[in-house]
Tab-separated table of C-alpha atoms (C1' of nucleotides) in Angstrom:
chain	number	residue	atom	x	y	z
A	1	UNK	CA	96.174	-48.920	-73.434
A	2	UNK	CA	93.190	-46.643	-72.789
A	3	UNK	CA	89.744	-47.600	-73.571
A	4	UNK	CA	89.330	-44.364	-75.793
A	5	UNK	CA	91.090	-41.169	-74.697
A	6	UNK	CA	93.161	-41.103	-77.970
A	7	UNK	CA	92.016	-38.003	-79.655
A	8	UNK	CA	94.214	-36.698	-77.297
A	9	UNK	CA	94.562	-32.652	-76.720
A	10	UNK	CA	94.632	-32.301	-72.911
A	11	UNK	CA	98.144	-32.142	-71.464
A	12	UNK	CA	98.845	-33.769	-68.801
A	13	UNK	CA	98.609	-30.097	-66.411
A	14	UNK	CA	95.269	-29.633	-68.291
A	15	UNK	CA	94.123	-32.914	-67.618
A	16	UNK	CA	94.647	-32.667	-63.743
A	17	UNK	CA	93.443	-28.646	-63.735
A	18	UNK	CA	90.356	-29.874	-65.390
A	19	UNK	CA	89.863	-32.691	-62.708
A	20	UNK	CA	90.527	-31.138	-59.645
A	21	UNK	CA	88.053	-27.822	-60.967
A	22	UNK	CA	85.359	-30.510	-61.787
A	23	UNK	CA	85.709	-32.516	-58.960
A	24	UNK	CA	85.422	-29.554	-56.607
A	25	UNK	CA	82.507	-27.687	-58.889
A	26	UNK	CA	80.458	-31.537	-58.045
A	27	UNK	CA	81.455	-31.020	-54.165
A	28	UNK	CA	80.236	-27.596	-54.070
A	29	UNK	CA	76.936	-28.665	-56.009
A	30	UNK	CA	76.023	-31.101	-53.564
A	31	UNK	CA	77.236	-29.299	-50.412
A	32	UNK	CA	74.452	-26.284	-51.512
A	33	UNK	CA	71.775	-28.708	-52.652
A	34	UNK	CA	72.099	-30.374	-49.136
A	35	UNK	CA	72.373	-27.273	-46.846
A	36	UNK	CA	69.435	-25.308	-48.843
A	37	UNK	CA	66.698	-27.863	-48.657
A	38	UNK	CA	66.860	-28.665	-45.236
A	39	UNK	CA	65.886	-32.088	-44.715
A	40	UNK	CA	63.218	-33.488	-42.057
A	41	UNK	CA	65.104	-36.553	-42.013
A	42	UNK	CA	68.770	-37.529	-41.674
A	43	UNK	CA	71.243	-38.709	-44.820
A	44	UNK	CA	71.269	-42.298	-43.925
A	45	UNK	CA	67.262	-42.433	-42.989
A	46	UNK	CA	67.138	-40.665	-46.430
A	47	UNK	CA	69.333	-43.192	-47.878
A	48	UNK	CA	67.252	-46.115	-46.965
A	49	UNK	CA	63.899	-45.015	-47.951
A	50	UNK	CA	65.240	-44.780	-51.473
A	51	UNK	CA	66.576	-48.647	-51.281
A	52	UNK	CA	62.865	-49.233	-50.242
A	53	UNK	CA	61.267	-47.346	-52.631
A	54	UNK	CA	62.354	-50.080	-55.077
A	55	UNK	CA	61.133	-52.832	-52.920
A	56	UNK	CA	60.410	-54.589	-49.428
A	57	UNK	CA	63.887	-54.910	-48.152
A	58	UNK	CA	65.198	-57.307	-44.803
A	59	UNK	CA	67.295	-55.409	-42.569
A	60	UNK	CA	70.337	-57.824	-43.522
A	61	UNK	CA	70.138	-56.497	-47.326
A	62	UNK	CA	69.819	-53.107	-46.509
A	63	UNK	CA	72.961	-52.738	-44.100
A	64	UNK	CA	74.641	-54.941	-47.304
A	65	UNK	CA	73.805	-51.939	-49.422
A	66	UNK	CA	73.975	-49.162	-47.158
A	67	UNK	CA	77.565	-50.998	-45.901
A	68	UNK	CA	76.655	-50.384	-42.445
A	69	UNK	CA	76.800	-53.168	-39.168
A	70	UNK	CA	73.521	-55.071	-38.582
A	71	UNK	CA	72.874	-52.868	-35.140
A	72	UNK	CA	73.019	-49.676	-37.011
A	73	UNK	CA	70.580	-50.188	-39.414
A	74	UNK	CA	68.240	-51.854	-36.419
A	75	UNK	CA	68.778	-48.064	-34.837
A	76	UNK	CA	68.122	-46.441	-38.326
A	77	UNK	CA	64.720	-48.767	-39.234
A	78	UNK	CA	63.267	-48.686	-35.696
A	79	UNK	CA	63.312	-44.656	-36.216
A	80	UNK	CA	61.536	-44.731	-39.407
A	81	UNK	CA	58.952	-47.021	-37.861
A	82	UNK	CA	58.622	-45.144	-35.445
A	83	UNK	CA	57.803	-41.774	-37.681
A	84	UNK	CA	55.635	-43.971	-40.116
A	85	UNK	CA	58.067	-43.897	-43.062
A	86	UNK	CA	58.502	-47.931	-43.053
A	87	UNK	CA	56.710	-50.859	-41.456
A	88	UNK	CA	57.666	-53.806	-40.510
A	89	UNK	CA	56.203	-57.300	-40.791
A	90	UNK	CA	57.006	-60.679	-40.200
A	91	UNK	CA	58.302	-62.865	-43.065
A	92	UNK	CA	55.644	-66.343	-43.462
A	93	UNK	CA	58.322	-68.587	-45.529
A	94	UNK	CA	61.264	-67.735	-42.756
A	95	UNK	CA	60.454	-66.717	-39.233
A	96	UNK	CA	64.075	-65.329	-38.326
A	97	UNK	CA	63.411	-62.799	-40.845
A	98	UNK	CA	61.641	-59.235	-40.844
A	99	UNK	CA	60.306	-57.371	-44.011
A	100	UNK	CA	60.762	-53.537	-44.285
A	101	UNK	CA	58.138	-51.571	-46.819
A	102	UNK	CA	57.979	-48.143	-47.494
A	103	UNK	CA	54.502	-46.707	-46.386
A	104	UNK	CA	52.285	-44.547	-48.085
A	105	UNK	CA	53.584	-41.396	-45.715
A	106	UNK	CA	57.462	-42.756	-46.440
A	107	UNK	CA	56.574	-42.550	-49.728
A	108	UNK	CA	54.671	-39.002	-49.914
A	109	UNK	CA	58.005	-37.361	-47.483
A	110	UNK	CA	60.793	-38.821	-50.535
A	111	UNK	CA	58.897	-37.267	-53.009
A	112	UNK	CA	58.695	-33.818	-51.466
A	113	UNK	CA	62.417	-33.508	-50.088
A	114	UNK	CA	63.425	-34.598	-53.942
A	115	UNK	CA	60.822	-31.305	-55.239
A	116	UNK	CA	62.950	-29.267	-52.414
A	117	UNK	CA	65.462	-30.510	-53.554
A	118	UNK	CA	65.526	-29.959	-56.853
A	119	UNK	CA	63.841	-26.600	-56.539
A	120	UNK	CA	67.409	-25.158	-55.274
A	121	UNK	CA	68.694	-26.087	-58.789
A	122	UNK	CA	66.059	-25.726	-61.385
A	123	UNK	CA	66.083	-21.795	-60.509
A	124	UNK	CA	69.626	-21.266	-60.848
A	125	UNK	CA	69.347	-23.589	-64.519
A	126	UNK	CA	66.573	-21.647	-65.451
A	127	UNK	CA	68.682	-18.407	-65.496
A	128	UNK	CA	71.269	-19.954	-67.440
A	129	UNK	CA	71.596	-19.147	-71.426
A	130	UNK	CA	70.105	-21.908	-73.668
A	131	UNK	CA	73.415	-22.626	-74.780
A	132	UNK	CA	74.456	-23.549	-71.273
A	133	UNK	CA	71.985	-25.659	-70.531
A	134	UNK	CA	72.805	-27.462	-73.391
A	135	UNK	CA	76.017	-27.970	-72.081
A	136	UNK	CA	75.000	-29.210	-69.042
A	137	UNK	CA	72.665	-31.734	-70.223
A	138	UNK	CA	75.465	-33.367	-72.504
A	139	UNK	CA	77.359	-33.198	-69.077
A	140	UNK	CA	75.426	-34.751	-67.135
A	141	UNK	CA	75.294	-37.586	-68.964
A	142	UNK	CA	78.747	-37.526	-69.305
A	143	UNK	CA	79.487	-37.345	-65.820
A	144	UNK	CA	76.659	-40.308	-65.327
A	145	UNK	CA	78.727	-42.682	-67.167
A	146	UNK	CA	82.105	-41.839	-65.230
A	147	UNK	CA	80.196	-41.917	-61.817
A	148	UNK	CA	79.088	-45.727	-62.987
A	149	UNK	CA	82.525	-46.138	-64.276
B	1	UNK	CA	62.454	-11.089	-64.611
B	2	UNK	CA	65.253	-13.702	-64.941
B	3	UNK	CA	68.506	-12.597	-64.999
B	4	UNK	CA	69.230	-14.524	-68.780
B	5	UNK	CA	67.556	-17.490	-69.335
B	6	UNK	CA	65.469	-15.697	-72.007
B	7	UNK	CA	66.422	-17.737	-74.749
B	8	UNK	CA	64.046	-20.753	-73.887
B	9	UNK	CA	64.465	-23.550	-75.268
B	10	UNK	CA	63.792	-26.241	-72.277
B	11	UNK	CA	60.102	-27.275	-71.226
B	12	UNK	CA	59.099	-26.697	-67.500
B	13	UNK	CA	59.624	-31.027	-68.275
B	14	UNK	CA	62.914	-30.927	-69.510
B	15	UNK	CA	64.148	-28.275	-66.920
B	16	UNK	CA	62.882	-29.978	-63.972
B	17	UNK	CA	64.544	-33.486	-66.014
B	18	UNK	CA	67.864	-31.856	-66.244
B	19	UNK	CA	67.983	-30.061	-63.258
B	20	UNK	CA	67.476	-33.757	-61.188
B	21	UNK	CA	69.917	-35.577	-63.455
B	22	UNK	CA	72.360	-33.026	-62.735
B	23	UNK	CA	72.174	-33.014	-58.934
B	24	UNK	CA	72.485	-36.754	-58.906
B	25	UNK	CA	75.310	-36.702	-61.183
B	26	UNK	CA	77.033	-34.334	-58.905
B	27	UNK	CA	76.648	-36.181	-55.930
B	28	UNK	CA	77.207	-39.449	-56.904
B	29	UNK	CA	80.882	-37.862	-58.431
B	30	UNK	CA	81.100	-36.556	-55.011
B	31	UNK	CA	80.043	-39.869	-53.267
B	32	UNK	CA	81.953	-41.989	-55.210
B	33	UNK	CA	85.775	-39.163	-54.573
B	34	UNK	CA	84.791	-39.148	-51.179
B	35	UNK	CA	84.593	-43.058	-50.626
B	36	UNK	CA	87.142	-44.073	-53.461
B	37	UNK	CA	89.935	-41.784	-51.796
B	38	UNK	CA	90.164	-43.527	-48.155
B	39	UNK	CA	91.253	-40.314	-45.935
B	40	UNK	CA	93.362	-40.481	-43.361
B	41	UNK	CA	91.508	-37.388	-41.339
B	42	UNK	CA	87.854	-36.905	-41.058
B	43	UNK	CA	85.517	-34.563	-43.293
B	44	UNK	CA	85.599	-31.649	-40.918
B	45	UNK	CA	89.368	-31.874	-39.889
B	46	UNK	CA	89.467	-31.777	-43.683
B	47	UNK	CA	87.640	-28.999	-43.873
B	48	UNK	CA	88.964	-26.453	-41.139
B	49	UNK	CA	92.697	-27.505	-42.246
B	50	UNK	CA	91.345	-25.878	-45.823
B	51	UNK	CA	90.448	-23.026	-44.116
B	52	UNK	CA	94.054	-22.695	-42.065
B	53	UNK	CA	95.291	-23.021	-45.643
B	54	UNK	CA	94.322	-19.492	-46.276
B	55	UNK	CA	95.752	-18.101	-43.129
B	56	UNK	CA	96.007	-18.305	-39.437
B	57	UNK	CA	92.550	-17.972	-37.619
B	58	UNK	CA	91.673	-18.137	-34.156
B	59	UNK	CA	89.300	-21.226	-33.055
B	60	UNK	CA	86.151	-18.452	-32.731
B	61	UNK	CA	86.574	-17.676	-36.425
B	62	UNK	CA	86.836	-21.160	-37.688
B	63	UNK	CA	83.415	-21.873	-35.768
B	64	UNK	CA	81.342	-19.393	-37.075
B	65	UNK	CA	82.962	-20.047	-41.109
B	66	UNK	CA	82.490	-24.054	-40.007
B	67	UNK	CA	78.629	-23.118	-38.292
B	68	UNK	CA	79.742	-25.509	-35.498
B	69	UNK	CA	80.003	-24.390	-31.779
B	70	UNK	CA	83.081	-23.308	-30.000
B	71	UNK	CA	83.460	-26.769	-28.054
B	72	UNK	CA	83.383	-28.294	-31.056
B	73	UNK	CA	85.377	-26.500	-32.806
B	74	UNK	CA	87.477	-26.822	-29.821
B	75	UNK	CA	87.867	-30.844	-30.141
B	76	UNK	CA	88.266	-30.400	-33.628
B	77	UNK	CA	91.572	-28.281	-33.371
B	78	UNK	CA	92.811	-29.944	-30.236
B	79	UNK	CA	93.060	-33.391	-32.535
B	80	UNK	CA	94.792	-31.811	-35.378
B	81	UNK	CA	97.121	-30.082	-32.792
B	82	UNK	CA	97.904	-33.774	-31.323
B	83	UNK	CA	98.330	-34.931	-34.867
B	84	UNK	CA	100.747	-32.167	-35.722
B	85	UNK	CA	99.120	-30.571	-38.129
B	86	UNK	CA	98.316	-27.526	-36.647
B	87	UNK	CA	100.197	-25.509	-34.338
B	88	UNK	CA	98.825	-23.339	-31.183
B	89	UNK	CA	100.427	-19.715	-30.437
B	90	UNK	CA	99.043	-17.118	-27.922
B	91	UNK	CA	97.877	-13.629	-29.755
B	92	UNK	CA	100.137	-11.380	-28.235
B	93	UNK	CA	97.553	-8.654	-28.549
B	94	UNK	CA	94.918	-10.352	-26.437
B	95	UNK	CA	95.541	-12.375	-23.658
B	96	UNK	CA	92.101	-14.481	-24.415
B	97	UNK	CA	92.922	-15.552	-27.885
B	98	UNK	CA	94.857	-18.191	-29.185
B	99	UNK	CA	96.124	-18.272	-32.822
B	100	UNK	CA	95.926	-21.126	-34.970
B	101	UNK	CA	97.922	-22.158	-37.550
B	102	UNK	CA	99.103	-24.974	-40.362
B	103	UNK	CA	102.039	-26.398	-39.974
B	104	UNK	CA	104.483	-27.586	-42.736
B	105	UNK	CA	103.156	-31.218	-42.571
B	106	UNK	CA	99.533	-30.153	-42.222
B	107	UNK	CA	100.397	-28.880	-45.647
B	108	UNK	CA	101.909	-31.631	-47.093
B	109	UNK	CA	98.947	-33.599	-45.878
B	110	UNK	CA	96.898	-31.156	-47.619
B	111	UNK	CA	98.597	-31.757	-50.742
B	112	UNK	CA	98.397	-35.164	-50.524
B	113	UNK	CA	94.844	-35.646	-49.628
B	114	UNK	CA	93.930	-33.356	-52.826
B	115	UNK	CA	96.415	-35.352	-55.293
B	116	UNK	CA	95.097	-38.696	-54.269
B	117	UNK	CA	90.952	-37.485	-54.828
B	118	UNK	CA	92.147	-35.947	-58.080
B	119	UNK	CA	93.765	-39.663	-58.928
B	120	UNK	CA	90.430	-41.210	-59.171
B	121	UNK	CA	88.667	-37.768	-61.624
B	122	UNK	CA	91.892	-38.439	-63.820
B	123	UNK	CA	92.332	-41.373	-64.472
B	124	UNK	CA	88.291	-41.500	-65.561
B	125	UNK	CA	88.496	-38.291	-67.209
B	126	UNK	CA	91.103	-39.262	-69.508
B	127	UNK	CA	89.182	-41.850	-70.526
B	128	UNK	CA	87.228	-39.790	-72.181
B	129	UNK	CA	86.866	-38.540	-75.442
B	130	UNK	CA	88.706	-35.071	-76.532
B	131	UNK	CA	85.002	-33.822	-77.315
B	132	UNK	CA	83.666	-35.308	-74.133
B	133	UNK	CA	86.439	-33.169	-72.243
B	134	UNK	CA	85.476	-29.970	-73.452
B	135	UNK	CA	81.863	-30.311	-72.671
B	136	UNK	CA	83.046	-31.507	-69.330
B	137	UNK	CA	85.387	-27.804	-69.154
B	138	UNK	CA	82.870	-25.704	-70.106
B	139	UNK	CA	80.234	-27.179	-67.776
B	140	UNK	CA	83.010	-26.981	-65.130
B	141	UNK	CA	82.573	-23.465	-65.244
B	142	UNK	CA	78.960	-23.294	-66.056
B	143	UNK	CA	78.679	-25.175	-62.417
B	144	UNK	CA	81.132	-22.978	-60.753
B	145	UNK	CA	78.764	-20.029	-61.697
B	146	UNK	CA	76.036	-21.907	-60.534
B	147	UNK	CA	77.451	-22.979	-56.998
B	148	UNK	CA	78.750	-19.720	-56.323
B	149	UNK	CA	74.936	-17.700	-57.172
C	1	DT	C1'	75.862	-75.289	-36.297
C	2	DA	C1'	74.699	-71.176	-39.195
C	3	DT	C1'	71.878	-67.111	-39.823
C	4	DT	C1'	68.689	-63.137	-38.555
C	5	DG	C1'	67.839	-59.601	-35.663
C	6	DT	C1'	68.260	-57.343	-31.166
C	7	DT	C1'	70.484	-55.785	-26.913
C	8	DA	C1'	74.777	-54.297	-24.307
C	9	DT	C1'	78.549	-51.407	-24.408
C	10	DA	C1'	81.873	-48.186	-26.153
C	11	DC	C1'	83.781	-44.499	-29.219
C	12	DT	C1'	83.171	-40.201	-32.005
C	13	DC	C1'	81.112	-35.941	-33.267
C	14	DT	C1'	77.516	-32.914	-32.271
C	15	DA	C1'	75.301	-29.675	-28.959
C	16	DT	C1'	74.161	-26.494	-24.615
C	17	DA	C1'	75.428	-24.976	-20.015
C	18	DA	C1'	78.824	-23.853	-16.716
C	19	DC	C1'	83.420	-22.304	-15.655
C	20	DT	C1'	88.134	-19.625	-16.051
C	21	DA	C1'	90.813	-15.964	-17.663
C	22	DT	C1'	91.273	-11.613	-19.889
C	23	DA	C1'	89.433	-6.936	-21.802
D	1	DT	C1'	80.048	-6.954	-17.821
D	2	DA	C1'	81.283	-8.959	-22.124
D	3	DT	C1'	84.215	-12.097	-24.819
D	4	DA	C1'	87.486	-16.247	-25.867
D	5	DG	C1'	88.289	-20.696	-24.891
D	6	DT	C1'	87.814	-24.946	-22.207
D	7	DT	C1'	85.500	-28.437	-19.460
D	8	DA	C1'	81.141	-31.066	-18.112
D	9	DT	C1'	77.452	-33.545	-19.712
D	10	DA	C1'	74.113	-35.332	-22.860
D	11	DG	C1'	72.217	-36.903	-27.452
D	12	DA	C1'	72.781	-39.051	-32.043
D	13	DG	C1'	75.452	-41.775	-35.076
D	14	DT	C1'	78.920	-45.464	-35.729
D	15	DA	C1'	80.989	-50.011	-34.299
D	16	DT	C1'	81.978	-54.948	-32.121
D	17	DA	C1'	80.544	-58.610	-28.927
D	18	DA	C1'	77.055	-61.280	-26.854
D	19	DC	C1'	72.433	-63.077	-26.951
D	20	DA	C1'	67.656	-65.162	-28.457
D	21	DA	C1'	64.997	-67.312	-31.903
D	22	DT	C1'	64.688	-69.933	-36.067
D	23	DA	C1'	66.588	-72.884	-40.099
DNA sequence: TATTGTTATACTCTATAACTATA
DNA sequence: TATAGTTATAGAGTATAACAATA
């Protein structure tokens, strides 16, 4: 039986309608938010400065996360060393091991692409009605829990 | 002056709050379709058989609606032709052009593809509560609006 | 012997430049 | 000569396999 989902009132045609609308509305969200605020850096460089923002990462734990091959994320780190986003340095306990930080210039570039970023949708928001805002702000927390489902 | 958004209710905060909590919510729904629904063609074969969908085009058209080059665009079609998905006719009108077109099981694929990233929305969406589902249908088209501006 | 990280090599998708055929 | 499409070649990204250094 379903977790919840029993104050039913969604046929089953409504159900799928309403999926397939907000599954595409999401797509087309993130396909403007990405080709508006033209990134410096690539998706998966972008990707891995956020894993680091959280901590000093070895290469080995980041291509875990990122679920990409050891070699790849080599390629991927050795190009944000070589901008300055990330330095490396030589673990003390285990000397097979390398330790990836986010520098202060890593950290500066994340921040601004996020502002870009975000600038793209805070003025379209900002020219909705207050009751539509509203909307989307119980939304997005809706759709936060059934992205984490 | 702004278009609506006179009835203010949101802080410069808030709006800038929402505004990022909504973008990530969007593409982490899009993230999680796009990885959750293992496709059997690539993003951008996706993509130009969508396009087909609406009609036949020739391979200069589907370039500059893609914003790839014409060799690309050219590898592209040539793999969906081997596939059988799409079908290659000369334009009897000009000798230079070739027309492009879906066929029958590029459409089926189509349908397929669609019904199995819908799957994984549904079966979270009905999940939900009947009040949860209505925010979720009225910020469908409150994001709509918003993609589209 | 197992693990970490790199190098060697190959495949895919991207691009620009050069070429062929038609208008 | 201009345009449509393809082929030639190169540059990133991905991968697996082989290697060096360390545990």
């Amino acid at each position: 039986m379903p977790t919840q989902g029993s104050t039913r009132t969604l046929s089953p045609a409504a159900l799928s309608r309403l999926s397939t609308e907000l599954r595409l509305a999401c797509m087309r969200i993130s396909r403007r938010v990405r080709f508006e605020s033209s990134d410096v850096i690539a998706p998966h460089q972008f990707s891995v400065l956020c894993r680091l923002e959280q901590g000093p990462r070895t290469p080995r734990e980041l291509a875990d996360i990122e679920k990409v091959s050891a070699p790849s994320m080599t390629r991927t780190t050795s190009a944000l060393v070589d901008k300055g986003l990330v330095s490396r340095a030589d673990d003390p306990e285990d000397g097979r091991q390398v330790i990836l930080s986010l520098t202060h210039e890593g950290r500066t570039l994340l921040r601004d692409i996020r502002r870009r970023r975000d600038a793209w949708v805070v003025t379209r928001v900002d020219d909705l009605t207050a009751e539509e805002q509203e909307v989307l702000r119980r939304a997005t927390e809706i759709l936060a829990k059934v992205a984490a489902a």
